[in-house]
Amino acid sequence: MKELRTALLHYSSPPVVGGVEAVIGAHAGVLKRAGYPVCVISGRGTSEALPEGVAFEPIPEMDSQDPSVLSVSKALEEGRVPAEFQALTSLLLDKLERKLAGFDALIVHNVFTKHFNLPLTAALSTFLERHESVRCLAWCHDFTWTSAHSRSRVHEGYPWDLLRERVAHAIYVTISERRRSELAELLGCAEAEVAVVPGATHLFEEPGALPAVAELAREWFVGHFTTGAEPGVRRSPRGCPATRSSG
């Protein structure tokens, strides 16, 4: 059975302190120990802060705090799409094409449902449309469109609608039954179209919770990505069920 080359993507990664960053480090560690070639790709982080044997590749413009991203995000939050948006999206797409060459699977944390770097969301969406053989797990912790704290930062139309549209041949995973219901409603899907890794909250306040959730994620990943099950779904704007891809 082929061992998939896997990349984990987020705005930042360890040693940056945060719930999602902790999850990424744990996921990378259990997948590496299971024998999978793993690389973390983010805008900010270091290889030294990752588990032994996990590679790190930086793309500075993936960082939500990168000056160019902050400038574009400010305009987008005001309801304007600045000229720099497309240029930054194209730059990110070019870098992703080079960094992701040879990878079989992506685990993308929050980028498809949060507004912190919409050029990255657009670039990754385009990348997956171009590369149907690359499997993608969209790991969704939080959703801007349904958040009382951040709903005002998104507006009708492109590119904000990317955060409530299905992404090409991605499998969506969330962290609880409540979040599954919320995400399914946001995407216009049946709840069965969104997977849940049981107990996978991103706070991990109880001792041993983070390693346990990481192991559950590894088991889910292996079951879905290495057996040929659930090869993915094609993009289905605001509606489900989406059509299944052939590979």
Coordinates of C-alpha atoms in Angstrom, one line a residue:
M1 CA 0.0 0.0 0.0
K2 CA 1.4 3.4 -1.0
E3 CA 2.4 5.7 1.8
L4 CA 1.1 9.1 0.8
R5 CA 3.4 12.1 1.0
T6 CA 1.5 14.4 3.1
A7 CA 1.7 18.2 3.7
L8 CA 0.0 20.0 6.5
L9 CA -0.8 23.6 5.8
H10 CA -1.8 26.6 8.0
Y11 CA -1.0 30.3 8.4
S12 CA 1.6 29.4 11.1
S13 CA 3.0 26.4 12.9
P14 CA 5.1 25.6 16.0
P15 CA 6.8 27.3 17.8
V16 CA 3.9 29.8 17.3
V17 CA 1.6 29.2 20.3
G18 CA -2.0 28.4 19.5
G19 CA -4.6 25.7 19.5
V20 CA -4.4 25.0 15.8
E21 CA -0.6 25.1 15.8
A22 CA -0.6 22.5 18.6
V23 CA -2.9 20.3 16.6
I24 CA -0.6 20.5 13.5
G25 CA 2.4 19.5 15.6
A26 CA 0.5 16.5 17.0
H27 CA -0.9 15.4 13.7
A28 CA 2.6 15.7 12.1
G29 CA 4.1 13.6 14.8
V30 CA 1.7 10.7 14.7
L31 CA 1.7 10.5 10.9
K32 CA 5.5 10.5 10.9
R33 CA 5.7 7.8 13.6
A34 CA 3.3 5.8 11.5
G35 CA 5.8 5.9 8.6
Y36 CA 4.3 8.6 6.4
P37 CA 6.6 11.3 4.8
V38 CA 5.3 14.5 6.4
C39 CA 6.0 18.2 5.7
V40 CA 4.5 21.2 7.4
I41 CA 4.1 24.3 5.1
S42 CA 3.2 27.6 6.7
G43 CA 4.0 31.2 6.7
R44 CA 5.7 31.3 10.1
G45 CA 7.4 28.4 12.1
T46 CA 10.6 26.5 12.4
S47 CA 11.7 22.9 11.7
E48 CA 13.2 22.7 15.1
A49 CA 9.8 23.1 16.8
L50 CA 8.3 20.2 14.9
P51 CA 8.6 16.5 15.8
E52 CA 11.7 14.7 14.7
G53 CA 11.8 13.8 11.1
V54 CA 9.0 16.2 10.1
A55 CA 10.1 18.6 7.3
F56 CA 9.3 22.3 7.2
E57 CA 8.8 24.6 4.2
P58 CA 8.1 28.3 4.7
I59 CA 6.0 30.4 2.4
P60 CA 6.0 33.9 4.1
E61 CA 2.9 35.1 2.4
M62 CA 0.9 32.3 4.0
D63 CA 1.3 34.1 7.3
S64 CA -1.9 36.0 8.2
Q65 CA 0.4 38.6 9.8
D66 CA 2.6 39.1 6.8
P67 CA 2.5 42.9 5.9
S68 CA 1.3 42.3 2.3
V69 CA -1.5 40.0 3.7
L70 CA -2.5 42.5 6.4
S71 CA -2.8 45.3 3.8
V72 CA -5.1 43.2 1.5
S73 CA -7.1 41.9 4.5
K74 CA -7.8 45.4 5.8
A75 CA -9.4 46.3 2.4
L76 CA -11.3 43.1 2.2
E77 CA -12.8 43.6 5.7
E78 CA -14.0 47.0 4.5
G79 CA -15.8 45.3 1.6
R80 CA -13.2 46.3 -1.1
V81 CA -11.2 43.9 -3.3
P82 CA -7.9 45.8 -3.8
A83 CA -5.8 45.4 -6.9
E84 CA -3.1 43.6 -4.8
F85 CA -5.5 40.8 -4.1
Q86 CA -5.0 39.0 -7.4
A87 CA -1.3 39.7 -7.5
L88 CA -0.9 38.1 -4.0
T89 CA -3.1 35.2 -5.0
S90 CA -1.0 34.5 -8.1
L91 CA 2.2 34.7 -6.1
L92 CA 0.9 32.2 -3.6
L93 CA -0.4 29.9 -6.3
D94 CA 3.0 29.9 -7.9
K95 CA 4.8 29.1 -4.7
L96 CA 2.3 26.4 -3.8
E97 CA 2.7 24.8 -7.2
R98 CA 6.5 24.5 -6.5
K99 CA 6.3 23.5 -2.8
L100 CA 3.5 21.0 -3.3
A101 CA 5.0 19.2 -6.3
G102 CA 5.2 15.5 -5.5
F103 CA 2.7 15.5 -2.5
D104 CA -0.2 13.1 -2.6
A105 CA -2.3 14.5 0.2
L106 CA -2.9 17.8 2.0
I107 CA -4.3 18.5 5.4
V108 CA -5.4 22.1 5.4
H109 CA -6.3 23.7 8.7
N110 CA -9.0 26.5 8.8
V111 CA -7.9 28.1 5.5
F112 CA -11.1 27.2 3.7
T113 CA -13.5 28.6 6.4
K114 CA -11.6 31.6 8.0
H115 CA -11.0 35.0 6.6
F116 CA -7.4 35.6 7.8
N117 CA -5.7 35.1 4.4
L118 CA -8.2 35.1 1.6
P119 CA -5.5 35.2 -1.1
L120 CA -4.3 31.9 0.3
T121 CA -7.8 30.5 0.3
A122 CA -8.2 31.5 -3.4
A123 CA -4.8 30.1 -4.3
L124 CA -5.3 26.7 -2.6
S125 CA -8.8 26.4 -4.2
T126 CA -7.3 26.9 -7.6
F127 CA -4.5 24.5 -6.9
L128 CA -6.9 21.8 -6.0
E129 CA -9.0 22.4 -9.1
R130 CA -5.9 22.0 -11.2
H131 CA -4.7 18.9 -9.4
E132 CA -7.5 16.4 -9.0
S133 CA -5.2 13.6 -8.0
V134 CA -4.1 15.4 -4.8
R135 CA -6.3 14.4 -1.9
C136 CA -7.3 17.1 0.5
L137 CA -8.6 17.0 4.0
A138 CA -10.1 20.3 5.0
W139 CA -9.8 20.4 8.8
C140 CA -12.2 23.1 9.9
H141 CA -12.0 24.4 13.5
D142 CA -13.9 27.7 13.1
F143 CA -16.1 29.5 10.5
T144 CA -16.1 33.2 9.8
W145 CA -19.5 33.3 8.2
T146 CA -21.2 32.0 11.3
S147 CA -19.1 33.6 14.0
A148 CA -20.6 36.5 16.0
H149 CA -17.1 37.9 16.4
S150 CA -16.0 37.9 12.7
R151 CA -19.2 37.8 10.6
S152 CA -18.9 41.5 9.9
R153 CA -15.5 40.9 8.3
V154 CA -16.9 39.1 5.2
H155 CA -19.2 40.3 2.5
E156 CA -21.4 38.9 -0.3
G157 CA -19.5 37.9 -3.4
Y158 CA -16.0 36.9 -4.4
P159 CA -13.6 36.2 -2.6
W160 CA -15.6 36.1 0.6
D161 CA -17.9 33.5 -0.7
L162 CA -15.0 31.1 -1.0
L163 CA -15.4 30.6 2.8
R164 CA -18.8 29.0 2.4
E165 CA -18.3 27.0 -0.8
R166 CA -17.2 23.4 -1.2
V167 CA -13.6 23.0 -2.4
A168 CA -12.6 20.7 -5.3
H169 CA -12.4 17.1 -4.2
A170 CA -11.9 17.9 -0.5
I171 CA -13.1 15.9 2.4
Y172 CA -14.4 18.1 5.2
V173 CA -13.6 17.2 8.8
T174 CA -14.6 19.2 11.9
I175 CA -14.1 18.9 15.6
S176 CA -17.5 18.1 17.1
E177 CA -21.1 17.2 16.3
R178 CA -22.2 20.8 16.9
R179 CA -19.6 22.1 14.5
R180 CA -20.6 19.4 11.9
S181 CA -24.2 20.7 11.9
E182 CA -22.9 24.3 11.7
L183 CA -20.6 23.6 8.8
A184 CA -23.1 21.5 6.9
E185 CA -25.6 24.3 7.0
L186 CA -22.9 26.8 5.9
L187 CA -22.0 24.8 2.9
G188 CA -25.5 23.7 2.1
C189 CA -24.7 20.1 2.7
A190 CA -26.2 17.1 4.4
E191 CA -24.5 16.5 7.7
A192 CA -23.4 13.1 6.4
E193 CA -21.1 15.0 4.0
V194 CA -19.0 16.4 6.9
A195 CA -16.9 14.0 8.9
V196 CA -16.2 14.3 12.6
V197 CA -13.1 13.1 14.5
P198 CA -14.7 12.3 17.8
G199 CA -13.8 14.6 20.7
A200 CA -11.4 16.6 18.6
T201 CA -11.8 20.0 20.2
H202 CA -8.9 22.4 19.8
L203 CA -8.7 23.5 23.4
F204 CA -7.2 20.2 24.9
E205 CA -7.5 21.3 28.5
E206 CA -7.6 17.8 29.9
P207 CA -4.2 16.0 30.3
G208 CA -3.6 13.6 27.4
A209 CA -6.3 15.0 25.3
L210 CA -4.1 16.3 22.5
P211 CA -2.2 13.0 21.9
A212 CA -5.4 11.1 22.0
V213 CA -7.1 13.3 19.4
A214 CA -4.0 13.2 17.2
E215 CA -4.1 9.4 17.2
L216 CA -7.8 9.5 16.3
A217 CA -6.9 11.8 13.4
R218 CA -4.2 9.4 12.2
E219 CA -6.6 6.5 12.3
W220 CA -9.2 8.5 10.3
F221 CA -6.6 9.7 7.8
V222 CA -5.2 6.1 7.2
G223 CA -8.7 4.7 6.9
H224 CA -9.9 7.3 4.3
F225 CA -6.7 8.2 2.4
T226 CA -4.8 5.0 2.1
T227 CA -7.5 2.4 1.3
G228 CA -9.1 4.1 -1.6
A229 CA -12.2 5.0 0.3
E230 CA -13.6 8.5 0.0
P231 CA -11.5 9.7 -3.0
G232 CA -12.9 13.1 -2.7
V233 CA -15.7 15.4 -3.8
R234 CA -15.8 17.9 -6.6
R235 CA -16.8 21.5 -5.9
S236 CA -20.5 22.0 -5.6
P237 CA -21.2 25.7 -4.9
R238 CA -23.6 26.0 -2.0
G239 CA -25.2 22.6 -2.6
C240 CA -24.9 18.9 -1.8
P241 CA -24.6 16.1 -2.4
A242 CA -21.5 16.9 -4.5
T243 CA -20.4 14.7 -7.3
R244 CA -17.6 12.2 -6.5
S245 CA -14.3 12.4 -8.4
S246 CA -12.9 9.3 -10.1
G247 CA -9.5 9.6 -8.5

